[in-house]
């Protein structure tokens, strides 16, 4: 197996992990539990939360599951899953 | 995003793990998408009630659990790299690290459930009925994931086997557990 | 059956002996069940579905002891008929150049069928447990008991069909069972079918006390067990001779 | 099986195969006719079963759990005839469930892992036939038998029937579990590995179905979007895959393979 490729893949995965942790800790401030008992619905915050969730999901799929090196059908089907799911979530949220 | 792979880093396209595992993972992703969408439908029908219930979720535990699971996934990524490079002993240690993350996650989740039930948030509230079912099903996936990691360790221990596809397949399952949790975290803990 | 002295302790002799014992449980358990059936007041004649709730309740109040005795006997001994049917499974598995898929399907059906039978006497016994219950409830338990006892013929029907299929697919040059057993088995299956109507009809031959549902169904089943006892005895003897466990 | 049988099996085999052929002319070459017969029976039975439960007896899609006793009486009045026709048919055909499960058990016995999982599957499914199929049949027929019963009792039969039909979980969970494990350990490739994972989804849907004992309405009730409809989708995938895979497994087994011990 190509070890140098793996090493760089691992470095990319480590960056992905760092990004994921930073986003997660960042989401902490957005949560309704921090609103002092008066959380109000907020489409912008929800949009941001969902966007961050898409980024996190895609990082996990691409870098942890190594889909970025996978054949096209797999890359496209995982992306389609993300797109359909989050579009549905947001549309239902807005209705 | 700064993490796009440079073209020369791209190895030959290959399906990580085996196709059987991808049937499992993609199918499970679709099933969970079903849960999420049904959750959203009920949430939009009872938006205020759900938001009020959400405020009682302990986001600290949610964040810590997410970080635990992400870190355990990162261990497993490194385990796959080590296994590919033939460093089986290191790979086994890393898989154990990943498994430890899973155990910690389950323990914290159990604590969170008990705390919520003690605080009177039983499943008579619609939000919490979803919360218990979805996180419960996710917990079963964590448990299955721990069994999968166990088979990966067994594979790596046996010098005659150590097939890359088995290690990769196990890793992909474990990352799916992580992936689903990240979305649960966003929908149950953070969005409003 | 006299087992030859020099093979007395071999596994193949053990196999024959085990089947022999299981085969003989058939008539023994059969007699016990017949006595239980005769002791059950609700079979002399079979209780009518047209009885009113009060009539049913007073029936249970008047005959409590015999109902308890007979149905507890059914409860205790009903499933003891199972070893008899497992001999049929073992003989089906001796059929040559068959995959034995029928034997496994047959075994599945036997287990399910027996489980269903085991349920009915519990309803009878619960109805007789507190006869001061509201008559409506006693009638409900009585309906459930009778319907579960008579109507669910599916599992036994498929048993007989599977046995027939296995006989027809058997090697015609050296069959385990003679071919007429297949026809007989199909005939018995057909005799069972009308009893399913017991869950619908209150009067007539299809009601649970009727000619077809009660007498034909249970009669055909009893005849099948008796006939199969002799068929199995012959088949088992042939196996014993082939295996050189007994003298030819 | 005795030694004598094995010896005679090879000699008398052709005769049996011929008689089998006569039974089922259209068996593809190289496939055991008796196995093929059961393999064809499998989808046929589920088709009939589907017609019975969906069109005649109306238990799938399920009637609502959150209705009054009077509504339940009305349900039995409205569908009185079709319930009686459908469930009487099911009483006669119920054995088909045992035959289909026996076929799966047979294919599992061909796996390299030996018989233990096959017997586990047969055991789980045989027990499951009682709470899973029979109890609802008997409850609904008993309710339809005397429609003038106290509505509270009709309501009891309705709940008992629906909860046992949709909520008998353990027998099937056990069967799916041994099936999944058997496939993963099998080296004969009787079923592909992904089917094991599909069986694991089935277990998950059974876990979620526990909630239908808790909720009389909403997504987790016995007609709920998650506890019922998603589970039906997964079950359809499982069943459809099994129908196809059983054909493959039957074709894959050499016609000359010795019978299973």
XYZ file of C-alpha atoms in Angstrom, chain C residues 49 51 93-94 96-102 104-105 108-109 111-112 115-116 119 136-137 139-140 143-144 147-148 151-155 157-158 162 165 168-172 193 196-202 208 242-244, chain D residues 1-5 8-9 12-13 15-17 19-20 23 32-35 37-38 84 88 91-92 94-95 98-99 101-103 106 109 119 122 126 129-130 134-135 138 141-142 145-146 149-150 153 156-157 259-261:
108
model
C -71.857 -21.895 19.296
C -75.452 -21.135 23.405
C -34.943 -37.293 6.015
C -34.172 -40.856 4.937
C -33.152 -40.662 -1.129
C -31.878 -37.972 -3.385
C -34.122 -35.392 -1.963
C -32.738 -32.228 -0.529
C -34.816 -32.716 2.665
C -36.168 -29.209 2.327
C -39.622 -30.725 2.863
C -37.321 -28.946 7.513
C -40.508 -27.225 6.401
C -41.290 -25.960 11.285
C -44.989 -26.618 10.689
C -43.632 -26.984 15.972
C -45.976 -24.111 15.093
C -47.833 -24.373 19.836
C -51.247 -23.329 18.554
C -53.013 -22.398 23.543
C -69.901 -12.144 28.673
C -66.276 -12.721 29.617
C -68.336 -16.615 26.660
C -65.421 -14.658 25.182
C -65.221 -18.602 21.955
C -61.461 -18.101 21.902
C -61.890 -21.187 17.729
C -58.243 -21.843 18.634
C -60.174 -23.449 13.293
C -56.395 -22.958 12.867
C -55.840 -25.844 10.487
C -53.133 -24.159 8.401
C -50.159 -25.731 10.099
C -52.724 -28.847 6.456
C -49.234 -27.850 5.394
C -45.468 -31.526 2.781
C -44.881 -33.884 -1.555
C -44.168 -38.043 -4.356
C -40.582 -36.793 -4.714
C -39.185 -39.946 -3.136
C -37.199 -42.483 -5.104
C -39.906 -44.700 -6.691
C -59.666 -27.563 5.513
C -61.456 -23.192 9.272
C -65.109 -22.255 8.915
C -65.588 -22.849 12.646
C -64.453 -19.278 13.254
C -67.342 -17.946 11.158
C -70.394 -20.221 11.262
C -72.715 -20.632 14.239
C -67.349 -25.800 15.585
C -31.182 -52.183 6.176
C -28.986 -50.914 8.982
C -28.467 -54.531 10.100
C -28.379 -40.912 7.947
C -27.152 -44.448 7.668
C -24.286 -45.711 5.576
C -26.603 -47.831 3.512
C -28.561 -44.785 2.445
C -27.941 -46.401 -2.293
C -28.430 -42.674 -2.678
C -31.136 -44.757 -6.863
C -30.629 -41.047 -7.321
C -34.895 -42.376 -10.441
C -35.779 -39.931 -7.708
C -34.628 -37.003 -9.779
C -39.820 -38.481 -10.447
C -39.023 -35.036 -9.128
C -43.488 -33.187 -10.422
C -32.955 -29.640 -7.123
C -36.640 -29.838 -8.057
C -37.946 -30.006 -4.514
C -35.908 -26.967 -3.466
C -40.671 -25.920 -5.815
C -40.375 -24.341 -2.377
C -64.155 -13.366 7.846
C -60.520 -17.913 7.305
C -56.277 -20.047 8.884
C -56.069 -22.547 6.037
C -51.062 -20.241 7.656
C -48.846 -23.264 7.174
C -43.857 -22.528 8.156
C -42.953 -23.687 4.653
C -39.370 -20.315 6.983
C -38.387 -23.941 6.593
C -36.913 -23.109 3.189
C -32.812 -25.278 4.801
C -28.232 -25.431 6.955
C -32.321 -24.452 14.026
C -36.620 -22.334 12.512
C -42.077 -21.286 14.401
C -46.209 -17.739 13.945
C -48.411 -17.906 17.019
C -52.457 -16.617 14.627
C -53.425 -14.420 17.550
C -58.277 -15.522 16.147
C -62.500 -13.651 13.929
C -63.758 -13.878 17.502
C -68.069 -13.958 15.355
C -70.431 -12.099 17.716
C -70.685 -8.431 22.154
C -70.028 -5.688 24.705
C -64.716 -6.628 24.711
C -60.084 -5.546 23.811
C -59.925 -8.038 20.937
C -28.907 -34.329 1.128
C -28.315 -32.499 4.358
C -27.759 -34.591 7.438
